Tab-separated table of C-alpha atoms in Angstrom:
chain	number	residue	atom	x	y	z
V	1	GLN	CA	-15.542	245.915	31.560
V	2	ASN	CA	-11.809	246.603	31.075
V	3	LEU	CA	-10.718	249.421	29.982
V	4	ALA	CA	-8.544	249.727	27.087
V	5	LYS	CA	-6.569	252.592	25.288
V	6	LEU	CA	-4.962	252.467	21.991
V	7	ILE	CA	-2.690	254.647	21.038
V	8	LYS	CA	-1.195	254.719	17.497
V	9	SER	CA	1.928	256.508	15.996
V	10	GLU	CA	1.223	259.593	13.614
V	11	ASN	CA	1.731	257.906	10.718
V	12	VAL	CA	0.541	254.054	10.912
V	13	GLU	CA	-0.071	252.766	7.509
V	14	ASP	CA	0.014	249.793	5.438
V	15	PRO	CA	3.269	247.982	5.957
V	16	GLU	CA	3.592	247.510	2.129
V	17	LEU	CA	4.013	250.849	1.602
V	18	PHE	CA	7.027	251.393	3.401
V	19	SER	CA	10.767	251.094	1.458
V	20	SER	CA	13.532	249.644	3.181
V	21	ASP	CA	14.642	253.008	4.172
V	22	GLU	CA	12.022	254.476	6.153
V	23	THR	CA	11.432	254.394	9.740
V	24	SER	CA	9.283	251.403	11.577
V	25	ASN	CA	5.722	252.365	12.841
V	26	GLU	CA	4.222	250.982	15.803
V	27	ILE	CA	0.981	250.597	17.580
V	28	ILE	CA	0.721	249.937	21.260
V	29	GLU	CA	-2.861	248.873	23.231
V	30	TYR	CA	-2.842	249.378	26.821
V	31	ILE	CA	-5.014	247.060	28.993
V	32	TYR	CA	-6.483	247.858	32.329
V	33	ASP	CA	-8.226	246.114	35.023
V	34	ASP	CA	-11.417	247.495	36.648
V	35	GLU	CA	-9.576	248.892	38.997
V	36	ASN	CA	-7.370	250.997	36.748
V	37	ARG	CA	-4.193	249.047	37.019
V	38	ILE	CA	-2.314	247.869	33.779
V	39	ILE	CA	-2.688	244.372	33.133
V	40	GLN	CA	-1.215	244.130	29.766
V	41	THR	CA	0.324	245.922	26.762
V	42	LYS	CA	0.115	244.459	23.029
V	43	GLN	CA	2.601	246.244	20.636
V	44	SER	CA	3.003	245.655	17.080
V	45	MET	CA	5.908	247.175	15.039
V	46	TYR	CA	6.768	246.813	11.502
V	47	LEU	CA	10.430	247.299	10.995
V	48	ALA	CA	11.059	248.742	7.069
V	49	GLU	CA	14.709	247.446	7.081
V	50	THR	CA	13.629	243.978	7.475
V	51	LYS	CA	10.235	244.091	6.281
V	52	ASN	CA	9.141	241.829	9.732
V	53	ARG	CA	6.455	242.695	11.794
V	54	ILE	CA	6.876	242.202	15.609
V	55	ASN	CA	4.447	241.189	17.767
V	56	MET	CA	4.664	241.378	21.519
V	57	ASP	CA	2.551	240.971	24.307
V	58	CYS	CA	3.547	241.914	27.983
V	59	PHE	CA	1.580	241.002	31.007
V	60	PHE	CA	1.980	243.014	34.353
V	61	ILE	CA	1.005	240.699	37.562
V	62	ASN	CA	1.111	241.051	41.306
V	63	HIS	CA	-0.144	244.429	42.059
V	64	ASN	CA	0.574	245.882	45.234
V	65	LYS	CA	-1.840	247.836	47.300
V	66	TYR	CA	-1.060	251.081	45.834
V	67	GLY	CA	-1.922	249.255	42.330
V	68	ASP	CA	1.535	249.552	41.022
V	69	TRP	CA	2.570	245.806	39.010
V	70	THR	CA	5.452	243.923	40.512
V	71	LYS	CA	5.857	241.247	38.006
V	72	GLY	CA	5.622	240.603	34.455
V	73	TYR	CA	6.768	238.866	31.595
V	74	CYS	CA	6.565	239.118	27.838
V	75	SER	CA	6.746	237.520	24.366
V	76	ALA	CA	7.132	238.038	20.964
V	77	ASN	CA	5.795	236.511	18.164
V	78	LYS	CA	4.781	233.848	20.397
V	79	LYS	CA	8.162	233.036	21.848
V	80	ASN	CA	8.620	233.900	25.672
V	81	LEU	CA	10.985	236.700	26.340
V	82	GLY	CA	11.214	236.087	30.395
V	83	ASP	CA	10.332	237.495	33.294
V	84	PHE	CA	10.796	240.642	35.194
V	85	LYS	CA	10.202	242.018	38.513
V	86	ARG	CA	10.444	245.392	40.157
V	87	GLU	CA	10.597	246.830	43.359
V	88	ILE	CA	9.169	250.131	44.186
V	89	GLU	CA	10.332	252.510	47.318
V	90	TYR	CA	7.526	254.865	48.534
V	91	TRP	CA	8.420	257.932	50.386
């Protein structure tokens, strides 16, 4: 079974309660596979300034022999934000 860790900001409240001059809140969920490699993040942010909620999902793939991801992609509100990759040098 996949491991999941949910991290909430200190004051996650109903978005309707925020006025336009208050800061945003954010919920981030980290999802790991059975080998404890991160495979996905789910972020939900309420922006008080625009009164919009942004839902962003990122997926991490092509894990190397050390368990580190080397490629990924993200989408926000079901719109593709693009792909990315990283190179890791071990010493």
